[in-house]
PDB file of N, CA and C in Angstrom:
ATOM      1  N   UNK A 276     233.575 -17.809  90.933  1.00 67.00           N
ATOM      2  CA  UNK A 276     233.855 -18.568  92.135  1.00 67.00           C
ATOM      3  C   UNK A 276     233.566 -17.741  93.386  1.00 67.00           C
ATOM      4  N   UNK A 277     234.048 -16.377  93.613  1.00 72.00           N
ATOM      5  CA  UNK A 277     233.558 -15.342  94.183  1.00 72.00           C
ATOM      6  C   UNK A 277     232.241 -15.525  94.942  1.00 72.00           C
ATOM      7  N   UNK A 278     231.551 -15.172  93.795  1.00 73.00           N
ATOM      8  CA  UNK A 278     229.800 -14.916  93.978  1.00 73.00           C
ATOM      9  C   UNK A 278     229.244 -16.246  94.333  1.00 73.00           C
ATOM     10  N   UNK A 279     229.642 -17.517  93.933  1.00 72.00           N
ATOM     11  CA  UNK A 279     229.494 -18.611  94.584  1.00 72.00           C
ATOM     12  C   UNK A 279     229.318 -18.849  96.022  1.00 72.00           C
ATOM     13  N   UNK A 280     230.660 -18.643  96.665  1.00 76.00           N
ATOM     14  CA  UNK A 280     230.953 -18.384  97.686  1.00 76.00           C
ATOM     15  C   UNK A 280     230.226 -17.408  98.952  1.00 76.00           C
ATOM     16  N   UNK A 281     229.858 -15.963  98.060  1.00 69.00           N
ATOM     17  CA  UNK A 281     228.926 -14.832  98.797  1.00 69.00           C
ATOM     18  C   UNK A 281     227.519 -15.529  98.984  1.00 69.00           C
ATOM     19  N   UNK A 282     227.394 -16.532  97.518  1.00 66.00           N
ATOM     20  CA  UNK A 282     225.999 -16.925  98.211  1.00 66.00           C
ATOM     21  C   UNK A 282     225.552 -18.019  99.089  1.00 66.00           C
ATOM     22  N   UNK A 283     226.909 -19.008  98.935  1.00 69.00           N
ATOM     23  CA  UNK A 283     227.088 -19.560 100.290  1.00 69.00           C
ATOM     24  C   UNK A 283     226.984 -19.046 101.356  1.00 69.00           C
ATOM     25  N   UNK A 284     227.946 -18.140 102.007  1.00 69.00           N
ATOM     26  CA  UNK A 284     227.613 -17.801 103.119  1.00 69.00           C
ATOM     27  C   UNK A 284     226.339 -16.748 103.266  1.00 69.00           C
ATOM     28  N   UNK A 285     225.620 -16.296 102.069  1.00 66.00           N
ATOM     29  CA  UNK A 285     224.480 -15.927 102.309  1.00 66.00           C
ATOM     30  C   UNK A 285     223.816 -16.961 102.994  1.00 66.00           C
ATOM     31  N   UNK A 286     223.696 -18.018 102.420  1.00 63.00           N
ATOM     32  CA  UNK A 286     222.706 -19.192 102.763  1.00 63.00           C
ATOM     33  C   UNK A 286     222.919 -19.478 104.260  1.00 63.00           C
ATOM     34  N   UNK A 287     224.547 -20.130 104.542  1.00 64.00           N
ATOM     35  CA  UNK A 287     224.295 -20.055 105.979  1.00 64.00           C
ATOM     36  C   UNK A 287     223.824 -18.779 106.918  1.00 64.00           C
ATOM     37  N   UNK A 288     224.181 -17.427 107.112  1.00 67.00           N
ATOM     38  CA  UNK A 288     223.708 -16.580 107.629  1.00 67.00           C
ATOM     39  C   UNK A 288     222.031 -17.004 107.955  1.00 67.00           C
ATOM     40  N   UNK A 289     221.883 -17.220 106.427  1.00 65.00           N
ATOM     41  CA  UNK A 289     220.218 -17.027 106.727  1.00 65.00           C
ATOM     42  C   UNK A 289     219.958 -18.562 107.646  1.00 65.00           C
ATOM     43  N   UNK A 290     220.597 -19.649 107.134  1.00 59.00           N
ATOM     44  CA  UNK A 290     219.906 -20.532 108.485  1.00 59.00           C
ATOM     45  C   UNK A 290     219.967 -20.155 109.699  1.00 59.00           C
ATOM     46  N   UNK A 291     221.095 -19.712 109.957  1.00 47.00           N
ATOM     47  CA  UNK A 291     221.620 -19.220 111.476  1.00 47.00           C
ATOM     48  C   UNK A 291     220.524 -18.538 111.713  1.00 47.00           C
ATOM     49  N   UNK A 292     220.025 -17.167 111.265  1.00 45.00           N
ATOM     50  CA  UNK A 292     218.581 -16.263 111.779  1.00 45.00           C
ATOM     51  C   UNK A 292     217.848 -17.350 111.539  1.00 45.00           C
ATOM     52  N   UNK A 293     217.410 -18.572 110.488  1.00 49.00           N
ATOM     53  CA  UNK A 293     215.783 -18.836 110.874  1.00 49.00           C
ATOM     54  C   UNK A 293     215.849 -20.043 111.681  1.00 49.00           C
ATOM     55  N   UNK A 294     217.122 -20.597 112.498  1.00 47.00           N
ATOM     56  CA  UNK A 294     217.285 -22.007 113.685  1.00 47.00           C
ATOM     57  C   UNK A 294     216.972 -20.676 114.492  1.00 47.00           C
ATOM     58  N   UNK A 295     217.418 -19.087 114.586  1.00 46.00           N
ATOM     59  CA  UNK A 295     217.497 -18.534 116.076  1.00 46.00           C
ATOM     60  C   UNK A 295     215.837 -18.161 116.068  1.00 46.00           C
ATOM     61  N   UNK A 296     215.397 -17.886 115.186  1.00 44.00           N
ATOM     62  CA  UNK A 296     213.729 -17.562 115.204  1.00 44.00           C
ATOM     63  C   UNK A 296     213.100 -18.729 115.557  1.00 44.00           C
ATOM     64  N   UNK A 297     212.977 -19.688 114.918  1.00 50.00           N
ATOM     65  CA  UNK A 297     212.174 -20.894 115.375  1.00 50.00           C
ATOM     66  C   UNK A 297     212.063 -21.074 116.763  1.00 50.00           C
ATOM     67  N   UNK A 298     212.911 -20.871 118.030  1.00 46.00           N
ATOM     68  CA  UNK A 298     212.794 -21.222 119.512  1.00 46.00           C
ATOM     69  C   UNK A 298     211.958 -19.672 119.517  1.00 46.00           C
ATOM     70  N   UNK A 299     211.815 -18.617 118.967  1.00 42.00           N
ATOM     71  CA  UNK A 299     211.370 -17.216 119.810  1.00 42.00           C
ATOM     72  C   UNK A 299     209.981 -18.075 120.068  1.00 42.00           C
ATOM     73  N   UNK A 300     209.481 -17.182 120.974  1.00 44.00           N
ATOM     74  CA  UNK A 300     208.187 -17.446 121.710  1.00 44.00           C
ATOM     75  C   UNK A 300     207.383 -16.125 121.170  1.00 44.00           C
ATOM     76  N   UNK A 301     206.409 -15.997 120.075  1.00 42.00           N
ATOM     77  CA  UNK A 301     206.111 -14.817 119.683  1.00 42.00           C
ATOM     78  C   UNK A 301     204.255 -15.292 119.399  1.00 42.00           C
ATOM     79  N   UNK A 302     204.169 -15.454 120.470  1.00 47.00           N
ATOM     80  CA  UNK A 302     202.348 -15.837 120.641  1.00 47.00           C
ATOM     81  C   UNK A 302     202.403 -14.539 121.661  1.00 47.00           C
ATOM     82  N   UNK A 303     201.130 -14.369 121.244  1.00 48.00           N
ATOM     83  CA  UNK A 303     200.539 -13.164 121.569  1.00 48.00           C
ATOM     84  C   UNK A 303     199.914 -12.845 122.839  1.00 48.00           C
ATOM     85  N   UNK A 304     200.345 -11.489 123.466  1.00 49.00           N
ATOM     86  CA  UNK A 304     200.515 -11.475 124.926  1.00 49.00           C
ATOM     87  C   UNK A 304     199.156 -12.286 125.782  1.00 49.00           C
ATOM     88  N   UNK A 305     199.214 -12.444 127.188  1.00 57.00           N
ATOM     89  CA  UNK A 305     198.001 -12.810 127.726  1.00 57.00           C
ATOM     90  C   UNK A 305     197.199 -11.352 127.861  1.00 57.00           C
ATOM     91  N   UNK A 306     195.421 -11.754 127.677  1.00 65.00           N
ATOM     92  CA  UNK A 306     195.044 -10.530 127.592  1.00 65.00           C
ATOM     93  C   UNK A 306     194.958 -10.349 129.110  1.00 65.00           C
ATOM     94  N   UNK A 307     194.281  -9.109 129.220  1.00 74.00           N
ATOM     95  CA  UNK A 307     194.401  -8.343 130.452  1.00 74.00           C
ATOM     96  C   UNK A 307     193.031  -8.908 130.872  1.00 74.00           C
ATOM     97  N   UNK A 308     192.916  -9.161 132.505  1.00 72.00           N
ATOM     98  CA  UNK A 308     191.888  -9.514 133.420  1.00 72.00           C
ATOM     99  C   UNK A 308     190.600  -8.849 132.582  1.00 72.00           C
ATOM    100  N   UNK A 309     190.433  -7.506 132.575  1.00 77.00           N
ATOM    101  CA  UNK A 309     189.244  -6.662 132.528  1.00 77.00           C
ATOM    102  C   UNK A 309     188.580  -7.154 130.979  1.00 77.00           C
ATOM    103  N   UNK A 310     189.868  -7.468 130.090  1.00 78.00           N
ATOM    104  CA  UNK A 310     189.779  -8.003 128.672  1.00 78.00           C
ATOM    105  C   UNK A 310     188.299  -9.471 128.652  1.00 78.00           C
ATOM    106  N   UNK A 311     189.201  -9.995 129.446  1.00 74.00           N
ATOM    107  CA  UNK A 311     188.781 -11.482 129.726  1.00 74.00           C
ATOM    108  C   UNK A 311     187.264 -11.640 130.296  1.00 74.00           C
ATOM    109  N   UNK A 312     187.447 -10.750 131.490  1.00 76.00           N
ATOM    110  CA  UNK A 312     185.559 -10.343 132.151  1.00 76.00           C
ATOM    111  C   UNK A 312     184.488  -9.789 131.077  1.00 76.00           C
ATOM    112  N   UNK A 313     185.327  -9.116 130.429  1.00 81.00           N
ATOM    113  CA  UNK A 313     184.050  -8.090 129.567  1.00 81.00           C
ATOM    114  C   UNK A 313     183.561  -9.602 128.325  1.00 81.00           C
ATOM    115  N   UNK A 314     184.477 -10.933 128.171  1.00 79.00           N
ATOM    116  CA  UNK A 314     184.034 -11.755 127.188  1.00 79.00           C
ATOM    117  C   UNK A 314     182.911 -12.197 127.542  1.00 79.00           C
ATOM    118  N   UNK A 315     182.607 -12.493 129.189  1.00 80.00           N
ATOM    119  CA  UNK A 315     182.028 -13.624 129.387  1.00 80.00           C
ATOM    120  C   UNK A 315     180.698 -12.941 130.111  1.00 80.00           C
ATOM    121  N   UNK A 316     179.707 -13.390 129.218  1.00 81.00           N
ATOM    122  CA  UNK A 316     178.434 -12.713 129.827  1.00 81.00           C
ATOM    123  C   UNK A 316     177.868 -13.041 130.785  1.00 81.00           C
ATOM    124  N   UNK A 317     176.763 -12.149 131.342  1.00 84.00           N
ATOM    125  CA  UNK A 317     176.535 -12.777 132.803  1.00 84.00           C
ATOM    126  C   UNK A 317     175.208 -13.807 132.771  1.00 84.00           C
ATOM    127  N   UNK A 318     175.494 -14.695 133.450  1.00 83.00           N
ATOM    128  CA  UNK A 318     174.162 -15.825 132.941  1.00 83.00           C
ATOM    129  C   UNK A 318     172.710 -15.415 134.367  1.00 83.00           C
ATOM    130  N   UNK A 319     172.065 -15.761 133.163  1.00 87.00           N
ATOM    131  CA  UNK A 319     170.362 -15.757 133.603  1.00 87.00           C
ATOM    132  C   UNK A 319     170.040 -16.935 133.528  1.00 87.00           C
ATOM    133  N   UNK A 320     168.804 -17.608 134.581  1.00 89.00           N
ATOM    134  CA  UNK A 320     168.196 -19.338 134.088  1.00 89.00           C
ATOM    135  C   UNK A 320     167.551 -19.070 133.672  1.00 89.00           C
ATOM    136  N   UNK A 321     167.047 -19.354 132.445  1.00 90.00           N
ATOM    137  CA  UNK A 321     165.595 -19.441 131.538  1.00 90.00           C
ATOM    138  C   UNK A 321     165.365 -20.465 131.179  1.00 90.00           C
ATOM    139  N   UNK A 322     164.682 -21.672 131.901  1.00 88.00           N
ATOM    140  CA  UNK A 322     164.970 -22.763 130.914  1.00 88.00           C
ATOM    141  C   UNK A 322     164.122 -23.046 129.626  1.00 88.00           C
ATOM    142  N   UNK A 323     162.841 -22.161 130.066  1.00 90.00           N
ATOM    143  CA  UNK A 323     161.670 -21.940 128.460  1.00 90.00           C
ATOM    144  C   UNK A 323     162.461 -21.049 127.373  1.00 90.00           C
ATOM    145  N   UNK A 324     163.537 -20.187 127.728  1.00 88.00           N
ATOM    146  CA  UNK A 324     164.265 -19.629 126.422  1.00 88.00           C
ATOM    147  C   UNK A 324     165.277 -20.300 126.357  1.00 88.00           C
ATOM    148  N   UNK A 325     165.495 -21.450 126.840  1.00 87.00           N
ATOM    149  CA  UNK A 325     166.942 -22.583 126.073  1.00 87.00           C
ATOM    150  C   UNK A 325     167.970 -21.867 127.157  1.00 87.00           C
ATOM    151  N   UNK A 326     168.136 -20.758 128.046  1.00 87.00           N
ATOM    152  CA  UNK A 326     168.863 -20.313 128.693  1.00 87.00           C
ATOM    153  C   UNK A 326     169.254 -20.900 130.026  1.00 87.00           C
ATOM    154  N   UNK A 327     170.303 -21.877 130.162  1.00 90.00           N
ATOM    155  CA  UNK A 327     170.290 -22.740 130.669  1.00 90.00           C
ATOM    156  C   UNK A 327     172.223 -22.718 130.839  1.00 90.00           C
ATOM    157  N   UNK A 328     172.402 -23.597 132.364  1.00 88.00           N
ATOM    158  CA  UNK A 328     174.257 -22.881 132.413  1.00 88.00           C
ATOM    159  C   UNK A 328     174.977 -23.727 131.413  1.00 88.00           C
ATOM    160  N   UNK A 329     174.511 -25.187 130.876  1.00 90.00           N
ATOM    161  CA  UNK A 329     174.934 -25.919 129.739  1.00 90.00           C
ATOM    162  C   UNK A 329     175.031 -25.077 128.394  1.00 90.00           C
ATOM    163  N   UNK A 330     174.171 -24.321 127.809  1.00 89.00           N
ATOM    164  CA  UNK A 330     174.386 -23.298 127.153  1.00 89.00           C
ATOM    165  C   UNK A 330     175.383 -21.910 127.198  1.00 89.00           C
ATOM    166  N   UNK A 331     174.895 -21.303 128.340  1.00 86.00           N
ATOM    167  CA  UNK A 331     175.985 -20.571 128.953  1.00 86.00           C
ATOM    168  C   UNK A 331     177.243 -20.832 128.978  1.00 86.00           C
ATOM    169  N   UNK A 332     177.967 -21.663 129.604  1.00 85.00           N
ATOM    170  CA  UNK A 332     179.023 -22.494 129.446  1.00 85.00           C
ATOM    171  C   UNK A 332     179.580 -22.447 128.169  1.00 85.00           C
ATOM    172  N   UNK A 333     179.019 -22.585 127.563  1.00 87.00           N
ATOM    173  CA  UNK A 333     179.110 -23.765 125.905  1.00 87.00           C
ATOM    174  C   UNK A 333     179.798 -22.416 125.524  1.00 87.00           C
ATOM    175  N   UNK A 334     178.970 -20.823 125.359  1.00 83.00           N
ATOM    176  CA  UNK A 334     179.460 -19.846 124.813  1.00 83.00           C
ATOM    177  C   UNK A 334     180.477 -19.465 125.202  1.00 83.00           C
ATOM    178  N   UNK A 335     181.081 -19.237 126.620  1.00 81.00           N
ATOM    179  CA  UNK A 335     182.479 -18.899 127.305  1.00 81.00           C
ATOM    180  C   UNK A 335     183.214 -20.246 127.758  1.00 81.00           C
ATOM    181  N   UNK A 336     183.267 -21.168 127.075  1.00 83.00           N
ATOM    182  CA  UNK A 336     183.932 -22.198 127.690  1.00 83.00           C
ATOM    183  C   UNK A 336     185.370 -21.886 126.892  1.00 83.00           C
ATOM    184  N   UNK A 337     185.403 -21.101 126.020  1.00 81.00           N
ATOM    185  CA  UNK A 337     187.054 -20.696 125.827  1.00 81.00           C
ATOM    186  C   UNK A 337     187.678 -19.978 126.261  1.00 81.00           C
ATOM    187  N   UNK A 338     187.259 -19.113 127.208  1.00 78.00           N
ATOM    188  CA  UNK A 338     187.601 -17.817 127.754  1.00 78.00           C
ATOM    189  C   UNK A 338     188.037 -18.770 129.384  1.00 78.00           C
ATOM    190  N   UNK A 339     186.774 -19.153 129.783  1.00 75.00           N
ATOM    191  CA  UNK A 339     187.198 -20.197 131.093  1.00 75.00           C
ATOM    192  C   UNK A 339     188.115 -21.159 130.675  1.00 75.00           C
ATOM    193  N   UNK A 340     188.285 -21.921 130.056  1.00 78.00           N
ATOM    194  CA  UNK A 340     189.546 -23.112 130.023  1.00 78.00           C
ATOM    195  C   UNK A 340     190.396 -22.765 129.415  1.00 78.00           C
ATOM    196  N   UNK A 341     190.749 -21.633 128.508  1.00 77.00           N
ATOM    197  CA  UNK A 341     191.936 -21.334 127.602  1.00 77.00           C
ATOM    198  C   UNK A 341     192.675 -20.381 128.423  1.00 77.00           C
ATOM    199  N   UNK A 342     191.901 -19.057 127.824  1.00 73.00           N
ATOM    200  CA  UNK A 342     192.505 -17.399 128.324  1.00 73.00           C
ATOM    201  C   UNK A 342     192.323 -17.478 130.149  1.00 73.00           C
ATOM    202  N   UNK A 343     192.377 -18.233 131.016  1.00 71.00           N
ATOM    203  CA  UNK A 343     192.223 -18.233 132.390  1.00 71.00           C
ATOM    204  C   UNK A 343     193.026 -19.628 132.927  1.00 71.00           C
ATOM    205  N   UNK A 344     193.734 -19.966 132.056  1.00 73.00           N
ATOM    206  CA  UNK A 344     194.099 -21.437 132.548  1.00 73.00           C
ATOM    207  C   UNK A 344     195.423 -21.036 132.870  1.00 73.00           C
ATOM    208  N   UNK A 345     195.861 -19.791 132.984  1.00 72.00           N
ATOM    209  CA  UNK A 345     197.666 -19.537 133.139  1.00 72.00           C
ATOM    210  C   UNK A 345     197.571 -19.033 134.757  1.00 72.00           C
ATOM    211  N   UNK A 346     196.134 -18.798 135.217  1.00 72.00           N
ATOM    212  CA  UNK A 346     195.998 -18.374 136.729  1.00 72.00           C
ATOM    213  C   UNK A 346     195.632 -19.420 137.527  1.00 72.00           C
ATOM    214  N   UNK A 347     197.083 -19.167 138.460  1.00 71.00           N
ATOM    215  CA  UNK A 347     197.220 -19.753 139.327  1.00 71.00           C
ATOM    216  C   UNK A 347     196.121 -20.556 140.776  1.00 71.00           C
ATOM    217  N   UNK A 348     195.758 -21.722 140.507  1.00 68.00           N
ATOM    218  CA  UNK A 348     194.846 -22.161 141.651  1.00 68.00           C
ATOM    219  C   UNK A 348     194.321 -21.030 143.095  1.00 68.00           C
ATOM    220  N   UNK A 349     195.453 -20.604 143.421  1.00 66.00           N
ATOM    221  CA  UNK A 349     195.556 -20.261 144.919  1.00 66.00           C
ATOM    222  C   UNK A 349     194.743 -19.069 144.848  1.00 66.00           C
ATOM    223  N   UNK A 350     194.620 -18.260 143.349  1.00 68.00           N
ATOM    224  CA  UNK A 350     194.015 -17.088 143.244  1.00 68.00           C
ATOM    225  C   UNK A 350     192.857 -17.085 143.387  1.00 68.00           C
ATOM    226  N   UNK A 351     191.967 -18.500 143.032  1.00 64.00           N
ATOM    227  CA  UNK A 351     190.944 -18.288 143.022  1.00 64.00           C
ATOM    228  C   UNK A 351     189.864 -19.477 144.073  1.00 64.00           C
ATOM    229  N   UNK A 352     191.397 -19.809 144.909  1.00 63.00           N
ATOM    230  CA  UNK A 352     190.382 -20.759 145.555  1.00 63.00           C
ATOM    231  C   UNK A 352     190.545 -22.104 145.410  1.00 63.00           C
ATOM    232  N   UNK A 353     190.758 -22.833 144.492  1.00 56.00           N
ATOM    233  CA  UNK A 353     190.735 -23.588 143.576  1.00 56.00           C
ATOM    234  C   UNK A 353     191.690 -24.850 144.216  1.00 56.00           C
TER     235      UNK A 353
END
């Protein structure tokens, strides 16, 4: 009846830690400015080598709408 009991309140303990984990916020830091510049290459027009800003775009369009979307309008003008 004992050990019953120990593993009862084992069980609750452990919900208690995994309801308090579920709210943590444990996504991974924002990277750093210099991080973010060095992704995004610098564009050339070529339009006979397909090099074109629709292309361009296409390759850093996650770096521009994702990793840059937490900065604030005013910083950039915007």
């Amino acid at each position: 009846m004992k050990q019953q009991e120990h593993y009862k309140s084992k069980l609750k303990e452990q919900k208690v830690v995994n309801m308090e984990t579920e709210n943590l916020d444990i996504s991974s830091p924002q990277s750093s400015p210099e991080s973010l510049v060095q992704q995004i290459t610098e564009f050339h027009y070529e339009p006979e080598a397909d090099r074109t800003f629709t292309n361009w775009f296409g390759r850093c369009k996650d770096v521009c709408q994702d990793y840059l979307s937490h900065i604030p309008a005013y910083c950039y003008g915007g």
